[in-house]
Amino acid sequence: MSVVSSITVKVPATTANLGPGFDCIGTALKLYNEFKFTILDTDGLIIQVSGTEAEKVQTDESNLLYLAFVKLYEYIKQTPPAVKIEIKLGVPLARGLGSSATAIVGGLVAANELAGAPLSELQVMELAIAMEGHPDNVVPALWGGCRLAATSSKGWEICDIPWHRDIVAVVAIPDFELSTSEARKVVPTEVSRADAIFNISHLGLLLRGLATNREEWLKTALQDKLHQPYRQTLIPGYDAVNAAAVAAGAYGMVISGAGPTLLALVDTIHAKSVETAMANAWIGKGINSTVRSLPLDTQGAVIL
């Protein structure tokens, strides 16, 4: 097999929602998946996976990374080439840290580059949103930073959200999975006007709190009434971990994406104390977890 062309794309993990920003806010974090695509001069598909939980990743044409790769070629009306894909996993699967978004963005970015960049970044983003179904993970995975996405008559408006340099996300990743589809099933399709107003006001406060690192604003802003009260029932030990995080100095705790990863926002001074407290709280419930502080990723998907 002779190599025609090769490209490696590194894509960050993401956390969506941040409490009141349900399905519209997402943040890229410094934790990554890497995808290497090598075009072959023979027919076929080869997928090799390394890293934690590698055995859980599909290695045939149903692989999400490959589906995204093919999607772009179909969009530009070209036949996708035979390809070898090497996946290095750093983002845990089905934990609410955007693993599917890394695959969608990685596949689209690689295909666009190998095809000669026929699509703009905006067009790649729109394809990613169409595949994922909502923008909160794929947008920051593609562009980095903290992003707010809103629909407009022209499609999507994406707004960069200022993130104070002293704010750190502490993620507590448990040793059990929770599928996004299951987490969505428990969220009601209709809410009261009071709950809608609650979330609108808290989202506005969250945006100011993230920019200023103002403690009292962030402690209030992370509250939510649209999805977290329902989803937290699917996460054993939620109340204990939340109480421990706040007692150790966190501004508050939210469910990362659809869960089950729990994420605390904290200033850099208290980050280590919050890490320890969250880990110990889950141990007290008989649950092992990986807890770490993750700074904001500002680059998004990068071609290495």
GROMACS .gro file of C-alpha atoms in nm:
model
  304
    1MET     CA    1   0.000   0.000   0.000
    2SER     CA    2   0.156   0.327  -0.105
    3VAL     CA    3   0.063   0.644   0.078
    4VAL     CA    4  -0.106   0.910  -0.133
    5SER     CA    5  -0.170   1.163   0.141
    6SER     CA    6  -0.192   1.177   0.518
    7ILE     CA    7  -0.326   1.419   0.777
    8THR     CA    8  -0.365   1.424   1.156
    9VAL     CA    9  -0.636   1.625   1.332
   10LYS     CA   10  -0.641   1.695   1.707
   11VAL     CA   11  -0.983   1.785   1.850
   12PRO     CA   12  -1.057   1.899   2.208
   13ALA     CA   13  -1.312   1.763   2.449
   14THR     CA   14  -1.607   1.990   2.520
   15THR     CA   15  -1.854   2.050   2.798
   16ALA     CA   16  -2.202   2.166   2.702
   17ASN     CA   17  -2.475   2.363   2.877
   18LEU     CA   18  -2.285   2.500   3.182
   19GLY     CA   19  -2.609   2.483   3.375
   20PRO     CA   20  -2.861   2.730   3.225
   21GLY     CA   21  -2.715   2.728   2.872
   22PHE     CA   22  -2.904   2.416   2.764
   23ASP     CA   23  -2.823   2.318   2.403
   24CYS     CA   24  -2.671   2.659   2.322
   25ILE     CA   25  -2.344   2.699   2.515
   26GLY     CA   26  -2.035   2.483   2.492
   27THR     CA   27  -1.675   2.511   2.604
   28ALA     CA   28  -1.361   2.345   2.467
   29LEU     CA   29  -1.131   2.190   2.728
   30LYS     CA   30  -0.766   2.081   2.717
   31LEU     CA   31  -0.826   1.710   2.670
   32TYR     CA   32  -0.794   1.564   2.321
   33ASN     CA   33  -0.860   1.294   2.066
   34GLU     CA   34  -0.623   1.257   1.772
   35PHE     CA   35  -0.723   1.117   1.434
   36LYS     CA   36  -0.476   1.029   1.159
   37PHE     CA   37  -0.612   0.972   0.807
   38THR     CA   38  -0.399   0.809   0.543
   39ILE     CA   39  -0.538   0.781   0.191
   40LEU     CA   40  -0.459   0.444   0.031
   41ASP     CA   41  -0.418   0.347  -0.332
   42THR     CA   42  -0.625   0.033  -0.277
   43ASP     CA   43  -0.991  -0.021  -0.191
   44GLY     CA   44  -1.108  -0.068   0.166
   45LEU     CA   45  -1.121   0.082   0.512
   46ILE     CA   46  -0.879   0.024   0.799
   47ILE     CA   47  -0.952   0.165   1.145
   48GLN     CA   48  -0.708   0.120   1.434
   49VAL     CA   49  -0.786   0.249   1.783
   50SER     CA   50  -0.559   0.303   2.085
   51GLY     CA   51  -0.616   0.452   2.427
   52THR     CA   52  -0.860   0.397   2.711
   53GLU     CA   53  -1.180   0.217   2.607
   54ALA     CA   54  -1.041   0.153   2.258
   55GLU     CA   55  -1.224  -0.179   2.245
   56LYS     CA   56  -1.559   0.003   2.254
   57VAL     CA   57  -1.500   0.191   1.928
   58GLN     CA   58  -1.647   0.052   1.606
   59THR     CA   59  -1.384  -0.031   1.344
   60ASP     CA   60  -1.612  -0.070   1.042
   61GLU     CA   61  -1.814   0.164   0.821
   62SER     CA   62  -2.048   0.247   1.113
   63ASN     CA   63  -1.767   0.435   1.292
   64LEU     CA   64  -1.885   0.794   1.351
   65LEU     CA   65  -1.550   0.944   1.253
   66TYR     CA   66  -1.565   0.762   0.920
   67LEU     CA   67  -1.931   0.857   0.869
   68ALA     CA   68  -1.836   1.224   0.907
   69PHE     CA   69  -1.545   1.177   0.665
   70VAL     CA   70  -1.781   1.026   0.407
   71LYS     CA   71  -2.046   1.292   0.474
   72LEU     CA   72  -1.824   1.571   0.352
   73TYR     CA   73  -1.729   1.389   0.033
   74GLU     CA   74  -2.097   1.320  -0.034
   75TYR     CA   75  -2.174   1.688   0.024
   76ILE     CA   76  -1.919   1.796  -0.237
   77LYS     CA   77  -2.039   1.514  -0.466
   78GLN     CA   78  -1.715   1.320  -0.470
   79THR     CA   79  -1.643   0.954  -0.400
   80PRO     CA   80  -1.462   0.916  -0.065
   81PRO     CA   81  -1.118   0.761  -0.100
   82ALA     CA   82  -1.002   0.437   0.059
   83VAL     CA   83  -0.852   0.534   0.391
   84LYS     CA   84  -0.666   0.411   0.695
   85ILE     CA   85  -0.773   0.581   1.017
   86GLU     CA   86  -0.566   0.573   1.337
   87ILE     CA   87  -0.752   0.692   1.646
   88LYS     CA   88  -0.579   0.796   1.970
   89LEU     CA   89  -0.841   0.832   2.242
   90GLY     CA   90  -0.795   1.085   2.520
   91VAL     CA   91  -1.160   1.183   2.567
   92PRO     CA   92  -1.368   0.923   2.754
   93LEU     CA   93  -1.669   0.777   2.575
   94ALA     CA   94  -2.032   0.843   2.674
   95ARG     CA   95  -1.935   1.063   2.968
   96GLY     CA   96  -2.068   1.404   2.864
   97LEU     CA   97  -1.736   1.541   2.735
   98GLY     CA   98  -1.817   1.558   2.366
   99SER     CA   99  -1.651   1.241   2.238
  100SER     CA  100  -1.901   1.219   1.950
  101ALA     CA  101  -1.838   1.584   1.864
  102THR     CA  102  -1.463   1.517   1.836
  103ALA     CA  103  -1.538   1.238   1.588
  104ILE     CA  104  -1.776   1.448   1.378
  105VAL     CA  105  -1.545   1.750   1.369
  106GLY     CA  106  -1.234   1.538   1.316
  107GLY     CA  107  -1.385   1.350   1.023
  108LEU     CA  108  -1.518   1.663   0.854
  109VAL     CA  109  -1.201   1.868   0.900
  110ALA     CA  110  -0.979   1.587   0.772
  111ALA     CA  111  -1.198   1.521   0.469
  112ASN     CA  112  -1.216   1.889   0.382
  113GLU     CA  113  -0.839   1.924   0.399
  114LEU     CA  114  -0.770   1.608   0.198
  115ALA     CA  115  -1.025   1.717  -0.064
  116GLY     CA  116  -0.844   2.047  -0.114
  117ALA     CA  117  -1.050   2.262   0.128
  118PRO     CA  118  -1.360   2.309  -0.093
  119LEU     CA  119  -1.570   2.417   0.207
  120SER     CA  120  -1.529   2.719   0.431
  121GLU     CA  121  -1.503   2.680   0.810
  122LEU     CA  122  -1.860   2.803   0.833
  123GLN     CA  123  -1.982   2.533   0.595
  124VAL     CA  124  -1.791   2.267   0.789
  125MET     CA  125  -1.953   2.395   1.109
  126GLU     CA  126  -2.301   2.375   0.955
  127LEU     CA  127  -2.239   2.016   0.846
  128ALA     CA  128  -2.118   1.931   1.196
  129ILE     CA  129  -2.428   2.081   1.357
  130ALA     CA  130  -2.651   1.892   1.113
  131MET     CA  131  -2.481   1.562   1.203
  132GLU     CA  132  -2.482   1.622   1.581
  133GLY     CA  133  -2.830   1.773   1.591
  134HIS     CA  134  -2.734   2.070   1.809
  135PRO     CA  135  -2.440   2.314   1.819
  136ASP     CA  136  -2.323   2.317   2.179
  137ASN     CA  137  -2.044   2.057   2.147
  138VAL     CA  138  -1.938   2.068   1.782
  139VAL     CA  139  -1.892   2.446   1.763
  140PRO     CA  140  -1.631   2.476   2.042
  141ALA     CA  141  -1.473   2.148   1.928
  142LEU     CA  142  -1.419   2.311   1.589
  143TRP     CA  143  -1.326   2.663   1.695
  144GLY     CA  144  -1.221   2.640   2.061
  145GLY     CA  145  -1.312   2.869   2.348
  146CYS     CA  146  -1.652   2.913   2.505
  147ARG     CA  147  -1.921   2.964   2.243
  148LEU     CA  148  -2.286   3.062   2.234
  149ALA     CA  149  -2.485   2.950   1.930
  150ALA     CA  150  -2.817   3.100   1.822
  151THR     CA  151  -3.030   3.041   1.516
  152SER     CA  152  -3.099   3.326   1.276
  153SER     CA  153  -3.282   3.373   0.948
  154LYS     CA  154  -2.949   3.301   0.776
  155GLY     CA  155  -2.865   2.989   0.977
  156TRP     CA  156  -2.644   3.024   1.283
  157GLU     CA  157  -2.488   3.311   1.473
  158ILE     CA  158  -2.188   3.210   1.686
  159CYS     CA  159  -2.071   3.433   1.969
  160ASP     CA  160  -1.740   3.400   2.152
  161ILE     CA  161  -1.794   3.416   2.528
  162PRO     CA  162  -1.514   3.578   2.735
  163TRP     CA  163  -1.373   3.335   2.993
  164HIS     CA  164  -1.176   3.481   3.283
  165ARG     CA  165  -0.823   3.343   3.307
  166ASP     CA  166  -0.864   3.247   3.676
  167ILE     CA  167  -1.165   3.018   3.618
  168VAL     CA  168  -1.088   2.646   3.594
  169ALA     CA  169  -1.322   2.358   3.515
  170VAL     CA  170  -1.279   2.061   3.749
  171VAL     CA  171  -1.428   1.750   3.590
  172ALA     CA  172  -1.518   1.438   3.786
  173ILE     CA  173  -1.550   1.152   3.537
  174PRO     CA  174  -1.715   0.843   3.692
  175ASP     CA  175  -1.647   0.485   3.591
  176PHE     CA  176  -1.996   0.441   3.446
  177GLU     CA  177  -2.155   0.562   3.124
  178LEU     CA  178  -2.475   0.751   3.048
  179SER     CA  179  -2.598   0.772   2.691
  180THR     CA  180  -2.713   1.108   2.558
  181SER     CA  181  -3.036   0.954   2.430
  182GLU     CA  182  -3.124   0.824   2.776
  183ALA     CA  183  -3.043   1.159   2.935
  184ARG     CA  184  -3.263   1.340   2.681
  185LYS     CA  185  -3.560   1.114   2.748
  186VAL     CA  186  -3.601   1.246   3.104
  187VAL     CA  187  -3.603   1.613   2.999
  188PRO     CA  188  -3.958   1.749   2.952
  189THR     CA  189  -4.053   1.884   2.612
  190GLU     CA  190  -4.245   2.178   2.763
  191VAL     CA  191  -4.163   2.405   3.056
  192SER     CA  192  -4.347   2.673   3.248
  193ARG     CA  193  -4.303   3.041   3.175
  194ALA     CA  194  -4.150   3.083   3.522
  195ASP     CA  195  -3.882   2.822   3.449
  196ALA     CA  196  -3.809   2.979   3.110
  197ILE     CA  197  -3.764   3.321   3.272
  198PHE     CA  198  -3.545   3.165   3.542
  199ASN     CA  199  -3.308   3.021   3.283
  200ILE     CA  200  -3.299   3.335   3.069
  201SER     CA  201  -3.195   3.547   3.365
  202HIS     CA  202  -2.941   3.295   3.490
  203LEU     CA  203  -2.787   3.256   3.144
  204GLY     CA  204  -2.736   3.631   3.123
  205LEU     CA  205  -2.574   3.629   3.465
  206LEU     CA  206  -2.354   3.335   3.367
  207LEU     CA  207  -2.212   3.527   3.071
  208ARG     CA  208  -2.114   3.817   3.296
  209GLY     CA  209  -1.981   3.585   3.564
  210LEU     CA  210  -1.756   3.399   3.323
  211ALA     CA  211  -1.612   3.726   3.196
  212THR     CA  212  -1.550   3.880   3.539
  213ASN     CA  213  -1.492   3.581   3.771
  214ARG     CA  214  -1.730   3.748   4.014
  215GLU     CA  215  -1.805   3.489   4.282
  216GLU     CA  216  -2.160   3.581   4.381
  217TRP     CA  217  -2.271   3.600   4.019
  218LEU     CA  218  -2.130   3.258   3.929
  219LYS     CA  219  -2.273   3.091   4.240
  220THR     CA  220  -2.619   3.204   4.134
  221ALA     CA  221  -2.572   3.172   3.757
  222LEU     CA  222  -2.495   2.797   3.748
  223GLN     CA  223  -2.845   2.706   3.862
  224ASP     CA  224  -3.085   2.561   3.603
  225LYS     CA  225  -3.446   2.444   3.577
  226LEU     CA  226  -3.465   2.304   3.222
  227HIS     CA  227  -3.259   1.984   3.233
  228GLN     CA  228  -3.044   1.931   3.541
  229PRO     CA  229  -3.320   1.864   3.796
  230TYR     CA  230  -3.430   1.572   3.576
  231ARG     CA  231  -3.091   1.439   3.469
  232GLN     CA  232  -2.935   1.440   3.814
  233THR     CA  233  -3.166   1.153   3.911
  234LEU     CA  234  -2.970   0.938   3.662
  235ILE     CA  235  -2.637   1.008   3.833
  236PRO     CA  236  -2.576   0.823   4.161
  237GLY     CA  237  -2.412   1.039   4.426
  238TYR     CA  238  -2.493   1.368   4.254
  239ASP     CA  239  -2.601   1.549   4.571
  240ALA     CA  240  -2.299   1.431   4.769
  241VAL     CA  241  -2.050   1.537   4.501
  242ASN     CA  242  -2.223   1.874   4.460
  243ALA     CA  243  -2.215   1.945   4.833
  244ALA     CA  244  -1.849   1.843   4.856
  245ALA     CA  245  -1.746   2.063   4.564
  246VAL     CA  246  -1.919   2.372   4.701
  247ALA     CA  247  -1.784   2.313   5.053
  248ALA     CA  248  -1.431   2.292   4.908
  249GLY     CA  249  -1.464   2.630   4.737
  250ALA     CA  250  -1.632   2.572   4.401
  251TYR     CA  251  -1.868   2.838   4.269
  252GLY     CA  252  -2.108   2.558   4.180
  253MET     CA  253  -2.139   2.227   4.001
  254VAL     CA  254  -2.319   2.131   3.681
  255ILE     CA  255  -2.372   1.821   3.472
  256SER     CA  256  -2.125   1.818   3.185
  257GLY     CA  257  -2.332   1.778   2.870
  258ALA     CA  258  -2.575   1.493   2.921
  259GLY     CA  259  -2.358   1.348   3.198
  260PRO     CA  260  -2.256   1.153   3.394
  261THR     CA  261  -1.940   1.366   3.426
  262LEU     CA  262  -1.989   1.639   3.684
  263LEU     CA  263  -1.813   1.972   3.636
  264ALA     CA  264  -1.735   2.236   3.895
  265LEU     CA  265  -1.630   2.590   3.813
  266VAL     CA  266  -1.369   2.713   4.056
  267ASP     CA  267  -1.093   2.970   4.086
  268THR     CA  268  -0.739   2.846   4.041
  269ILE     CA  269  -0.663   2.873   4.415
  270HIS     CA  270  -0.927   2.617   4.516
  271ALA     CA  271  -0.897   2.379   4.221
  272LYS     CA  272  -0.693   2.107   4.394
  273SER     CA  273  -0.915   2.109   4.703
  274VAL     CA  274  -1.223   2.073   4.486
  275GLU     CA  275  -1.064   1.785   4.291
  276THR     CA  276  -1.000   1.594   4.613
  277ALA     CA  277  -1.343   1.667   4.759
  278MET     CA  278  -1.532   1.551   4.449
  279ALA     CA  279  -1.329   1.230   4.421
  280ASN     CA  280  -1.376   1.146   4.788
  281ALA     CA  281  -1.749   1.215   4.775
  282TRP     CA  282  -1.795   0.962   4.497
  283ILE     CA  283  -1.572   0.709   4.673
  284GLY     CA  284  -1.805   0.746   4.968
  285LYS     CA  285  -2.086   0.627   4.741
  286GLY     CA  286  -1.881   0.332   4.614
  287ILE     CA  287  -1.804   0.497   4.279
  288ASN     CA  288  -1.454   0.540   4.137
  289SER     CA  289  -1.382   0.844   3.925
  290THR     CA  290  -1.107   1.033   3.750
  291VAL     CA  291  -1.099   1.395   3.864
  292ARG     CA  292  -0.884   1.663   3.703
  293SER     CA  293  -0.867   2.035   3.636
  294LEU     CA  294  -0.902   2.126   3.269
  295PRO     CA  295  -0.817   2.475   3.142
  296LEU     CA  296  -0.998   2.631   2.849
  297ASP     CA  297  -0.881   2.523   2.503
  298THR     CA  298  -0.872   2.824   2.272
  299GLN     CA  299  -0.764   2.661   1.945
  300GLY     CA  300  -1.031   2.402   1.870
  301ALA     CA  301  -0.959   2.146   1.599
  302VAL     CA  302  -0.599   2.166   1.482
  303ILE     CA  303  -0.432   2.002   1.183
  304LEU     CA  304  -0.098   1.870   1.305
   0.00000   0.00000   0.00000
